[in-house]
Coordinates of C-alpha atoms in Angstrom, one line a residue:
X129 CA 4.3 23.1 -12.3
X130 CA 3.9 19.4 -12.4
X131 CA 6.9 17.9 -14.1
X132 CA 6.5 14.0 -15.2
X133 CA 9.3 12.2 -17.0
X134 CA 8.2 9.1 -19.2
X135 CA 10.6 6.3 -20.6
X136 CA 10.2 6.3 -24.4
X137 CA 11.5 2.8 -25.4
X138 CA 10.3 3.4 -28.8
X139 CA 11.2 6.9 -29.2
X140 CA 9.6 10.4 -28.4
X141 CA 7.0 10.4 -30.9
X142 CA 5.5 6.6 -30.1
X143 CA 5.8 7.4 -26.6
X144 CA 3.8 10.7 -26.9
X145 CA 1.1 9.2 -28.7
X146 CA 1.0 6.1 -26.3
X147 CA 0.4 8.1 -23.0
X148 CA -1.6 11.0 -24.9
X149 CA -4.9 9.7 -23.0
X150 CA -2.6 9.9 -19.4
X151 CA -1.5 13.4 -20.1
X152 CA -4.9 14.8 -21.2
X153 CA -6.5 13.3 -18.0
X154 CA -4.1 14.6 -15.8
X155 CA -4.4 18.0 -17.2
X156 CA -8.2 18.0 -16.8
X157 CA -7.9 16.2 -13.5
X158 CA -5.4 18.7 -11.9
X159 CA -6.2 22.1 -13.6
X160 CA -4.5 24.0 -10.8
X161 CA -1.1 22.8 -12.2
X162 CA 0.9 23.7 -15.5
X163 CA 2.0 20.1 -16.9
X164 CA 5.3 19.4 -18.6
X165 CA 6.0 15.9 -20.1
X166 CA 9.5 14.9 -20.7
X167 CA 9.9 11.4 -22.7
X168 CA 13.4 10.2 -22.9
X169 CA 15.7 6.9 -22.8
X170 CA 17.0 5.7 -19.7
X171 CA 19.8 8.0 -19.4
X172 CA 17.8 11.2 -20.0
X173 CA 15.3 10.1 -17.2
X174 CA 18.2 9.0 -15.0
X175 CA 20.1 12.6 -15.3
X176 CA 16.8 14.4 -15.0
X177 CA 15.9 12.6 -11.7
X178 CA 19.5 13.3 -10.4
X179 CA 19.3 16.9 -11.5
X180 CA 16.0 17.4 -9.5
X181 CA 14.3 18.5 -12.7
X182 CA 11.3 16.2 -12.3
X183 CA 8.5 15.6 -10.0
X184 CA 7.4 12.3 -11.1
X185 CA 8.5 9.6 -13.2
X186 CA 6.9 6.7 -15.0
X187 CA 9.2 4.1 -16.2
X188 CA 9.9 0.3 -16.2
X189 CA 10.2 -1.6 -12.8
X190 CA 13.8 -2.0 -13.7
X191 CA 14.9 1.5 -13.7
X192 CA 12.6 2.2 -10.8
X193 CA 14.4 -0.1 -8.6
X194 CA 17.6 1.5 -9.4
X195 CA 16.2 5.2 -8.9
X196 CA 14.7 4.0 -5.6
X197 CA 18.1 3.0 -4.4
X198 CA 20.1 5.8 -5.9
X199 CA 17.8 8.6 -5.3
X200 CA 15.0 7.7 -3.0
X201 CA 12.1 8.1 -5.5
X202 CA 8.8 6.3 -4.1
X203 CA 6.0 4.5 -6.2
X204 CA 2.3 6.1 -5.6
X205 CA 0.7 3.7 -8.1
X206 CA 1.1 0.9 -10.5
X207 CA -0.2 0.6 -14.2
X208 CA -3.2 -1.5 -15.2
X209 CA -3.9 -1.8 -19.1
X210 CA -7.7 -2.6 -18.0
X211 CA -9.6 -5.8 -16.5
X212 CA -7.1 -8.6 -17.2
X213 CA -6.3 -10.9 -14.8
X214 CA -2.6 -10.3 -15.1
X215 CA -2.9 -6.5 -16.1
X216 CA -0.5 -5.6 -12.9
X217 CA 2.2 -8.1 -14.0
X218 CA 2.5 -7.4 -17.6
X219 CA 6.2 -6.8 -17.9
X220 CA 8.3 -9.3 -19.6
X221 CA 10.4 -10.0 -23.1
X222 CA 10.2 -11.8 -26.3
X223 CA 13.3 -13.2 -27.7
X224 CA 12.8 -13.2 -31.4
X225 CA 14.4 -14.4 -34.6
X226 CA 13.8 -14.4 -38.4
X227 CA 11.4 -17.3 -39.1
X228 CA 13.8 -19.1 -41.9
X229 CA 16.7 -19.1 -39.5
X230 CA 17.3 -23.0 -38.8
X231 CA 18.5 -24.1 -35.4
X232 CA 17.1 -21.2 -33.3
X233 CA 14.0 -22.6 -31.4
X234 CA 14.9 -22.1 -27.8
X235 CA 16.9 -19.8 -25.6
X236 CA 19.5 -22.7 -25.2
X237 CA 20.2 -22.4 -29.0
X238 CA 21.6 -19.1 -28.3
X239 CA 24.9 -20.6 -27.2
X240 CA 27.5 -19.1 -29.8
X241 CA 25.1 -16.7 -31.4
X242 CA 24.8 -13.0 -31.9
X243 CA 22.1 -11.3 -29.6
X244 CA 20.8 -7.9 -30.0
X245 CA 19.1 -5.8 -27.3
X246 CA 18.4 -2.0 -26.7
X247 CA 20.7 -1.4 -23.5
X248 CA 22.5 -3.5 -21.0
X249 CA 20.1 -1.8 -18.1
X250 CA 17.1 -2.0 -20.0
X251 CA 14.8 -4.0 -18.0
X252 CA 12.2 -5.5 -20.3
X253 CA 14.5 -5.0 -23.1
X254 CA 17.4 -7.3 -22.0
X255 CA 17.6 -8.0 -18.1
X256 CA 14.8 -10.4 -17.9
X257 CA 16.2 -12.5 -20.7
X258 CA 19.4 -12.4 -18.9
X259 CA 17.9 -14.2 -16.0
X260 CA 16.3 -16.8 -18.0
X261 CA 19.5 -17.3 -19.5
X262 CA 21.3 -17.5 -16.1
X263 CA 18.8 -20.2 -15.1
X264 CA 19.9 -22.1 -18.3
X265 CA 23.6 -22.1 -16.9
X266 CA 24.3 -19.3 -19.5
X267 CA 26.5 -16.4 -18.9
X268 CA 26.1 -13.8 -21.9
X269 CA 29.5 -12.7 -22.0
X270 CA 31.1 -15.9 -22.0
X271 CA 28.2 -18.3 -23.9
X272 CA 27.1 -15.9 -26.5
X273 CA 29.3 -15.2 -29.8
X274 CA 28.5 -11.2 -29.0
X275 CA 26.1 -8.8 -27.4
X276 CA 24.9 -6.2 -29.5
X277 CA 23.2 -3.2 -28.0
X278 CA 21.2 -0.9 -30.4
X279 CA 20.2 1.7 -28.3
X280 CA 16.9 3.0 -28.1
X281 CA 14.2 3.3 -30.0
X282 CA 13.4 -0.8 -29.7
X283 CA 12.8 -0.6 -33.3
X284 CA 16.7 -0.6 -33.8
X285 CA 16.7 -4.4 -32.6
X286 CA 14.5 -5.6 -35.1
X287 CA 16.7 -3.8 -38.0
X288 CA 19.8 -5.5 -36.6
X289 CA 17.9 -8.9 -37.5
X290 CA 16.8 -7.8 -40.8
X291 CA 20.2 -6.6 -41.9
X292 CA 21.7 -9.8 -40.4
X293 CA 23.8 -8.1 -37.8
X294 CA 22.3 -10.4 -35.1
X295 CA 20.7 -14.1 -34.7
X296 CA 18.1 -13.0 -32.4
X297 CA 17.1 -10.0 -30.5
X298 CA 15.3 -8.9 -27.5
X299 CA 11.9 -6.9 -27.4
X300 CA 9.3 -6.0 -25.1
X301 CA 6.5 -8.3 -24.5
X302 CA 3.6 -7.4 -26.8
X303 CA 5.8 -5.6 -29.3
X304 CA 5.7 -8.0 -31.9
X305 CA 1.9 -8.3 -31.7
X306 CA 1.7 -4.8 -33.0
X307 CA 4.0 -5.6 -36.2
X308 CA 1.8 -6.3 -39.5
X309 CA 2.3 -9.9 -40.4
X310 CA 4.9 -10.4 -37.8
X311 CA 4.2 -14.2 -37.8
X312 CA 5.4 -14.7 -41.2
X313 CA 8.7 -12.9 -40.8
X314 CA 9.5 -13.8 -37.1
X315 CA 9.7 -16.4 -34.5
X316 CA 9.6 -16.3 -30.6
X317 CA 12.5 -18.4 -29.1
X318 CA 11.0 -20.8 -26.0
X319 CA 7.6 -18.9 -26.7
X320 CA 4.5 -19.4 -24.6
X321 CA 1.5 -17.8 -25.2
X322 CA 0.3 -15.5 -22.4
X323 CA -3.5 -15.4 -22.3
X324 CA -3.9 -12.6 -20.1
X325 CA -1.9 -10.4 -22.5
X326 CA -2.6 -12.0 -25.7
X327 CA 0.9 -12.3 -26.6
X328 CA 3.9 -14.7 -27.1
X329 CA 6.7 -14.2 -24.3
X330 CA 9.9 -16.1 -23.6
X331 CA 10.2 -14.8 -20.0
X332 CA 8.5 -14.8 -16.7
X333 CA 6.2 -11.9 -16.0
X334 CA 7.1 -8.9 -13.8
X335 CA 4.8 -6.2 -12.1
X336 CA 3.9 -3.2 -14.4
X337 CA 5.4 0.2 -14.8
X338 CA 5.0 2.3 -11.6
X339 CA 4.4 5.9 -11.3
X340 CA 6.8 7.3 -8.6
X341 CA 7.1 10.6 -7.0
X342 CA 10.8 12.4 -6.2
X343 CA 12.1 12.6 -2.7
X344 CA 11.6 16.6 -3.0
X345 CA 8.1 16.3 -4.6
X346 CA 5.4 18.2 -2.4
X347 CA 3.2 15.6 -0.5
X348 CA 0.0 17.6 -1.3
X349 CA 0.9 17.4 -5.1
X350 CA 1.7 13.4 -4.7
X351 CA -1.3 12.9 -2.7
X352 CA -3.5 14.7 -5.4
X353 CA -1.8 12.9 -8.2
X354 CA -2.3 9.3 -6.5
X355 CA -6.0 10.1 -6.0
X356 CA -6.3 11.0 -9.8
X357 CA -4.7 7.8 -10.9
X358 CA -6.6 5.5 -8.5
X359 CA -9.7 7.4 -10.0
X360 CA -8.8 6.7 -13.6
X361 CA -11.3 4.1 -15.6
X362 CA -9.9 1.9 -18.5
X363 CA -13.4 1.9 -20.2
X364 CA -13.3 5.9 -20.1
X365 CA -9.7 6.9 -20.1
X366 CA -7.9 3.8 -21.8
X367 CA -6.2 2.7 -18.9
X368 CA -6.2 2.5 -15.3
X369 CA -3.9 2.4 -12.1
X370 CA -3.9 0.2 -9.2
X371 CA -2.3 0.6 -5.5
X372 CA 1.4 0.2 -5.6
X373 CA 2.5 -3.4 -6.4
X374 CA 5.5 -5.3 -4.5
X375 CA 8.5 -4.9 -6.6
X376 CA 10.5 -7.5 -4.5
X377 CA 10.9 -9.9 -7.5
X378 CA 12.4 -7.1 -9.3
X379 CA 15.0 -6.9 -6.8
X380 CA 15.3 -10.9 -6.9
X381 CA 16.5 -10.4 -10.4
X382 CA 19.0 -7.8 -9.5
X383 CA 20.3 -9.6 -6.7
X384 CA 20.6 -13.0 -8.8
X385 CA 22.3 -11.1 -11.7
X386 CA 24.4 -8.9 -9.2
X387 CA 23.4 -5.8 -11.1
X388 CA 22.2 -2.2 -10.0
X389 CA 21.7 -2.0 -6.1
X390 CA 23.3 -5.5 -5.8
X391 CA 26.3 -5.0 -8.1
X392 CA 28.7 -4.7 -4.9
X393 CA 28.0 -8.5 -4.6
X394 CA 29.9 -9.2 -7.9
X395 CA 33.3 -8.6 -6.2
X396 CA 32.8 -11.2 -3.6
X397 CA 31.6 -14.4 -5.8
X398 CA 34.0 -17.3 -6.2
X399 CA 34.4 -16.4 -9.9
X400 CA 34.9 -12.6 -9.2
X401 CA 37.7 -13.7 -6.9
X402 CA 39.2 -15.9 -9.4
X403 CA 39.3 -13.3 -11.9
X404 CA 40.6 -10.5 -9.5
X405 CA 43.1 -12.8 -7.7
X406 CA 44.2 -15.3 -10.5
X407 CA 48.0 -14.3 -9.5
X408 CA 47.6 -16.3 -6.3
X409 CA 46.8 -19.4 -8.1
X410 CA 50.2 -19.2 -9.7
X411 CA 52.0 -18.5 -6.5
X412 CA 50.4 -21.5 -5.0
X413 CA 53.1 -23.5 -6.7
X414 CA 56.0 -21.5 -5.0
X415 CA 55.1 -22.6 -1.5
X416 CA 52.8 -22.9 1.8
X417 CA 53.3 -19.4 2.3
X418 CA 51.6 -18.3 -0.6
X419 CA 48.8 -20.6 -0.3
X420 CA 48.3 -19.2 3.6
X421 CA 48.1 -15.7 2.2
X422 CA 45.6 -16.5 -0.3
X423 CA 43.3 -18.6 2.2
X424 CA 43.6 -15.9 4.8
X425 CA 42.4 -13.2 1.8
X426 CA 39.4 -15.3 1.0
X427 CA 38.4 -15.8 4.5
X428 CA 38.5 -12.0 4.8
X429 CA 36.4 -11.6 1.7
X430 CA 33.7 -14.0 2.8
X431 CA 33.5 -12.3 6.2
X432 CA 33.1 -8.9 4.3
X433 CA 30.3 -10.6 2.4
X434 CA 28.7 -12.3 5.3
X435 CA 28.4 -8.7 7.3
X436 CA 27.0 -7.3 4.1
X437 CA 24.1 -9.9 4.0
X438 CA 23.5 -9.5 7.5
X439 CA 23.2 -5.9 7.2
X440 CA 20.8 -6.2 4.1
X441 CA 18.7 -8.4 6.4
X442 CA 18.6 -5.9 9.0
X443 CA 17.7 -3.2 6.7
X444 CA 14.7 -5.1 5.5
X445 CA 13.6 -5.9 8.8
X446 CA 13.9 -2.2 9.8
X447 CA 11.9 -1.4 6.8
X448 CA 9.1 -4.1 7.8
X449 CA 9.4 -2.4 11.4
X450 CA 8.9 1.2 9.7
X451 CA 6.0 -0.1 7.6
X452 CA 4.3 -1.5 11.0
X453 CA 5.0 2.0 12.5
X454 CA 3.4 3.6 9.5
X455 CA 0.2 1.5 10.0
X456 CA -0.1 2.2 13.8
X457 CA 0.2 6.0 13.1
X458 CA -2.5 5.8 10.7
X459 CA -4.9 4.1 13.2
X460 CA -3.9 6.8 15.8
X461 CA -4.6 9.6 13.4
X462 CA -7.8 8.1 12.3
X463 CA -8.7 8.1 16.2
X464 CA -7.8 11.5 16.7
X465 CA -9.7 12.4 13.8
X466 CA -13.0 10.6 15.3
X467 CA -12.1 12.5 18.7
X468 CA -11.6 16.0 17.3
X469 CA -15.3 15.5 15.5
X470 CA -16.9 14.4 18.6
X471 CA -15.4 16.5 21.1
X472 CA -16.2 19.8 19.9
X473 CA -18.2 20.8 23.1
X474 CA -15.9 19.0 25.4
X475 CA -15.0 22.5 26.8
X476 CA -18.8 23.1 28.0
X477 CA -19.1 19.6 29.5
X478 CA -15.9 20.4 31.8
X479 CA -17.0 23.7 32.6
X480 CA -20.1 22.4 34.5
X481 CA -18.1 20.2 37.1
X482 CA -15.5 23.2 37.2
X483 CA -17.7 25.7 37.9
X484 CA -19.5 23.6 40.5
X485 CA -16.2 23.1 42.3
X486 CA -15.7 26.8 42.1
X487 CA -19.0 27.8 43.8
X488 CA -18.6 25.4 46.8
X489 CA -15.2 26.5 47.3
X490 CA -16.2 30.3 47.6
X491 CA -19.1 29.1 49.5
X492 CA -16.8 27.8 52.1
X493 CA -14.7 31.2 52.2
X494 CA -17.7 33.2 52.7
X495 CA -18.8 30.8 55.3
X496 CA -15.6 31.2 57.0
X497 CA -15.4 35.2 56.5
X498 CA -18.7 35.4 58.2
X499 CA -18.1 32.9 60.9
X500 CA -20.8 30.7 60.0
X501 CA -18.6 27.8 58.9
X502 CA -19.8 24.5 60.3
X503 CA -18.9 20.8 60.2
X504 CA -21.9 19.8 58.0
X505 CA -21.3 22.6 55.7
X506 CA -17.6 21.6 55.2
X507 CA -18.6 17.9 54.7
X508 CA -21.3 18.5 52.2
X509 CA -19.0 20.8 50.0
X510 CA -16.1 18.7 50.3
X511 CA -18.1 15.7 49.0
X512 CA -19.8 17.8 46.3
X513 CA -16.2 18.9 45.0
X514 CA -15.1 15.5 45.2
X515 CA -17.9 14.3 43.1
X516 CA -17.5 17.0 40.6
X517 CA -13.9 16.5 40.3
X518 CA -14.1 12.7 39.7
X519 CA -16.6 13.7 36.8
X520 CA -14.1 15.8 35.1
X521 CA -11.3 13.6 35.6
X522 CA -13.7 10.6 34.6
X523 CA -14.5 12.6 31.1
X524 CA -10.6 13.3 30.6
X525 CA -9.2 9.7 31.5
X526 CA -11.5 8.4 28.7
X527 CA -10.4 10.6 26.2
X528 CA -7.0 10.3 27.0
X529 CA -7.2 6.6 27.2
X530 CA -8.5 6.5 23.4
X531 CA -6.3 9.3 22.0
X532 CA -2.9 7.3 23.1
X533 CA -0.7 6.1 20.7
X534 CA 0.4 2.3 21.2
X535 CA 1.0 -0.8 19.2
X536 CA -1.9 -2.9 18.9
X537 CA -2.5 -5.4 21.6
X538 CA -5.3 -8.2 21.6
X539 CA -6.7 -9.7 24.8
X540 CA -9.8 -11.5 25.9
X541 CA -12.5 -9.0 27.0
X542 CA -16.5 -9.0 27.7
X543 CA -17.9 -7.1 24.8
X544 CA -20.7 -5.8 26.6
X545 CA -18.1 -4.1 28.8
X546 CA -16.5 -2.4 26.1
X547 CA -19.8 -1.4 24.5
X548 CA -20.7 0.2 27.9
X549 CA -17.4 2.3 28.0
X550 CA -17.5 3.5 24.4
X551 CA -21.4 4.9 25.0
X552 CA -20.1 6.6 27.8
X553 CA -17.1 8.1 26.0
X554 CA -19.2 9.1 23.2
X555 CA -22.0 10.8 25.5
X556 CA -19.7 12.1 27.9
X557 CA -17.9 14.4 25.3
X558 CA -21.3 16.3 24.0
X559 CA -23.9 18.3 24.9
X560 CA -26.7 17.1 22.9
X561 CA -26.0 13.6 22.1
X562 CA -28.6 11.0 20.4
X563 CA -30.0 8.5 23.2
X564 CA -28.2 5.0 22.6
X565 CA -30.1 1.9 23.4
X566 CA -28.2 -1.2 24.0
X567 CA -30.2 -4.2 23.4
X568 CA -27.8 -7.3 24.6
X569 CA -28.8 -10.8 23.2
X570 CA -25.5 -12.4 24.3
X571 CA -25.0 -14.7 27.0
X572 CA -23.6 -13.2 30.1
X573 CA -19.8 -12.9 30.3
X574 CA -19.5 -13.6 26.3
X575 CA -15.8 -12.6 25.5
X576 CA -14.1 -12.1 22.2
X577 CA -10.1 -11.9 21.7
X578 CA -9.7 -8.4 20.2
X579 CA -7.8 -4.9 20.5
X580 CA -10.3 -3.0 22.6
X581 CA -9.1 0.5 21.3
X582 CA -9.3 -0.6 17.9
X583 CA -12.9 -1.9 18.0
X584 CA -13.6 0.9 20.2
X585 CA -12.5 3.3 17.2
X586 CA -14.7 1.4 15.0
X587 CA -18.0 2.0 17.3
X588 CA -17.2 5.6 18.0
X589 CA -16.9 5.8 13.9
X590 CA -20.5 4.5 13.8
X591 CA -21.9 6.7 16.5
X592 CA -20.7 9.8 14.8
X593 CA -22.0 8.7 11.4
X594 CA -25.4 8.0 12.9
X595 CA -25.4 11.4 14.7
X596 CA -24.4 13.2 11.4
X597 CA -27.2 11.4 9.5
X598 CA -29.9 12.4 12.1
X599 CA -29.0 16.0 12.6
X600 CA -31.8 17.3 10.6
X601 CA -34.2 15.8 12.9
X602 CA -35.8 17.1 16.1
X603 CA -33.6 16.2 19.0
X604 CA -36.3 13.9 20.5
X605 CA -36.5 11.9 17.4
X606 CA -32.5 11.1 17.3
X607 CA -31.9 7.8 18.7
X608 CA -29.4 4.9 18.1
X609 CA -30.3 1.2 18.7
X610 CA -27.2 -1.2 19.3
X611 CA -28.0 -4.9 19.1
X612 CA -25.4 -7.7 20.4
X613 CA -26.0 -11.2 19.0
X614 CA -24.5 -14.5 18.9
X615 CA -24.6 -16.6 15.9
X616 CA -22.9 -20.3 15.5
X617 CA -19.8 -19.1 17.1
X618 CA -19.7 -15.5 16.1
X619 CA -20.9 -12.1 17.8
X620 CA -22.4 -9.6 15.6
X621 CA -22.9 -5.8 16.6
X622 CA -25.7 -3.9 14.8
X623 CA -25.7 0.1 15.1
X624 CA -28.9 1.6 13.6
X625 CA -29.8 4.9 13.0
X626 CA -33.0 6.7 12.2
X627 CA -31.7 9.2 9.5
X628 CA -32.4 9.5 5.7
X629 CA -30.1 6.5 4.8
X630 CA -27.7 6.4 1.8
X631 CA -28.6 6.4 -1.9
X632 CA -27.5 3.4 -4.0
X633 CA -24.7 5.3 -5.9
X634 CA -22.9 5.9 -2.5
X635 CA -23.9 2.6 -0.9
X636 CA -21.7 1.1 -4.0
X637 CA -18.7 2.8 -2.7
X638 CA -19.3 2.6 1.0
X639 CA -15.9 1.3 1.8
X640 CA -13.7 2.6 -0.7
X641 CA -10.9 4.8 0.2
X642 CA -11.3 8.7 -0.3
X643 CA -14.9 8.5 -1.3
X644 CA -17.3 10.4 0.8
X645 CA -20.3 12.2 0.8
X646 CA -19.2 14.9 3.2
X647 CA -17.8 18.2 2.0
X648 CA -15.1 18.4 5.0
X649 CA -14.6 14.5 5.0
X650 CA -11.4 12.4 4.0
X651 CA -13.4 9.3 2.9
X652 CA -10.9 7.1 5.2
X653 CA -13.0 6.5 8.3
X654 CA -15.1 3.4 7.1
X655 CA -12.2 2.0 4.8
X656 CA -10.1 2.1 7.9
X657 CA -12.7 0.5 9.9
X658 CA -13.1 -2.2 7.5
X659 CA -9.4 -3.0 7.7
X660 CA -9.7 -3.4 11.4
X661 CA -12.3 -5.4 11.5
X662 CA -10.9 -8.1 8.7
X663 CA -7.5 -8.0 10.7
X664 CA -9.6 -9.5 13.6
X665 CA -10.9 -12.1 11.3
X666 CA -14.7 -10.6 10.9
X667 CA -16.7 -8.8 8.5
X668 CA -18.0 -5.3 8.2
X669 CA -21.3 -4.5 6.4
X670 CA -23.5 -1.4 5.7
X671 CA -27.2 -1.6 4.4
X672 CA -30.4 0.5 4.3
X673 CA -32.9 -0.1 7.2
X674 CA -35.9 -0.4 5.1
X675 CA -34.4 -3.1 2.8
X676 CA -33.7 -5.4 5.8
X677 CA -36.0 -8.2 7.0
X678 CA -38.4 -7.3 9.8
X679 CA -36.7 -7.6 13.0
X680 CA -38.2 -6.8 16.4
X681 CA -34.8 -5.2 17.6
X682 CA -33.9 -3.7 14.4
X683 CA -37.4 -2.6 12.6
X684 CA -37.7 -1.6 9.0
X685 CA -37.7 2.0 8.1
X686 CA -35.6 5.1 7.4
X687 CA -32.0 4.9 8.3
X688 CA -28.7 2.6 8.0
X689 CA -27.5 -0.3 9.8
X690 CA -23.9 -1.1 10.1
X691 CA -22.7 -4.2 11.4
X692 CA -19.7 -5.9 12.3
X693 CA -18.6 -9.4 13.4
X694 CA -16.3 -10.9 15.7
X695 CA -15.3 -14.5 16.5
X696 CA -16.2 -15.8 20.0
X697 CA -13.2 -18.2 20.1
X698 CA -10.3 -18.9 17.7
X699 CA -11.2 -21.5 14.8
X700 CA -10.7 -21.9 11.6
X701 CA -14.0 -20.7 10.2
X702 CA -14.0 -19.3 6.8
X703 CA -15.7 -15.9 6.1
X704 CA -17.5 -17.1 3.3
X705 CA -19.5 -19.1 6.1
X706 CA -20.8 -15.8 7.9
X707 CA -24.2 -14.5 8.1
X708 CA -25.0 -11.0 8.2
X709 CA -27.8 -11.9 10.7

């Protein structure tokens, strides 16, 4: 059962029509689940999340931030309405009034007026406007004549205007454009036209609606839904989704207004203290004792607020540290995945030196029992045992060094040495491995500043992909060529195989996450490698060898060429100036 709750700001029937394409797409993309959709207002969704009656929730960014703080939900994708430049920041509001109302042109004209909105906790239906009023020095509860909350659906706000119950009303961005002949009946206060949306708005724009999973949602289900959403195409399905957006700007709104997760700050503001402790102002007239008491109390509250703010900063720093640790964990798991694929015959490789050690040891025992043990025999056997033991230990040491988990560290290193170590690691873990020819065109001792383990991870991924591409060839035709070159302050590493190459359709998605041509692949190897190389300030490219210019070191023919670049020294060269070589 896949249970999804969706915010219905215009009512259940319009919401069902608006999200019908999403429901049908998820049913087709995930047929293994029975789908249940709950359409409701803010309170309905809040109660369903609290009771654990949902697996996922699709709502506005304001309610998402509140549910994230209260119930630990986590976003897995952000809504995009197509290919507009601002499609991922499309939440805002328009403050509208009847066109014949005089003296109402800007938000500042709302002083002393009646403003209608859906609910106090509606993000696009009130809170975004509240922030704009706060920037104008207005407090709605103080400077407006009245606030009229109509509840959902949002059409009730327009009904309040038409019936003369309010002077102006707050509606979601682009809602008015769906009303027939709206410009003849209404006007937008402080309105500005947003070309990316094609709508008139009165507020700033904020990140679009998030698709979030609950704390108890099965990870497998969450991953399947995330992949399905990211594959949704606007041209085909009417909407599209992107990676989760940054909702820090929504936190900023709540912090400035001191609502939602930051409501606790209201009790420590100066205005809050005056309202809560106005009695002490009266007691100031009675003497110094009461003044001292008031001062001491104020200092105590200030210290409490300072402690709260410092804790918030510590929590944010801890969150950033966990994010960095998560990235290191992902890199570590990627290395283990590569290691597992190329070390399937590791036991066979280790059995040979270990068997040799056993044979020499048994030979010494038999000679000892037969009385034929000589110094030369002991010396010969001991020397062979040491050699075989060092060979086995060398294999294990290289594997352990590659698989260990540690934070990223960059240092100056000789690139040719790193290449030789990687080739030795790759060849030392397998029985039948393609021959690897290294063509070094670099100046002796050329250095780059890089994380040796991460660059080794990228090269091993290249070698493993090349080996997989040539499995159908006879062993004597399986070979890999690695060329090192220097070009205008950059070093290029080209890895060429002689397999069948990739089709154009696969090349178009070469570095996309979750895309793979292997039945047992995750589609993350080259995507992670691209992130590693770009984090080093370089580029990662892939092309068919039969389409490259003629090159003595990299001749044209069947197969693929994967190339990565690294700076030879620190400088401010732009990536756009790089050449693929």
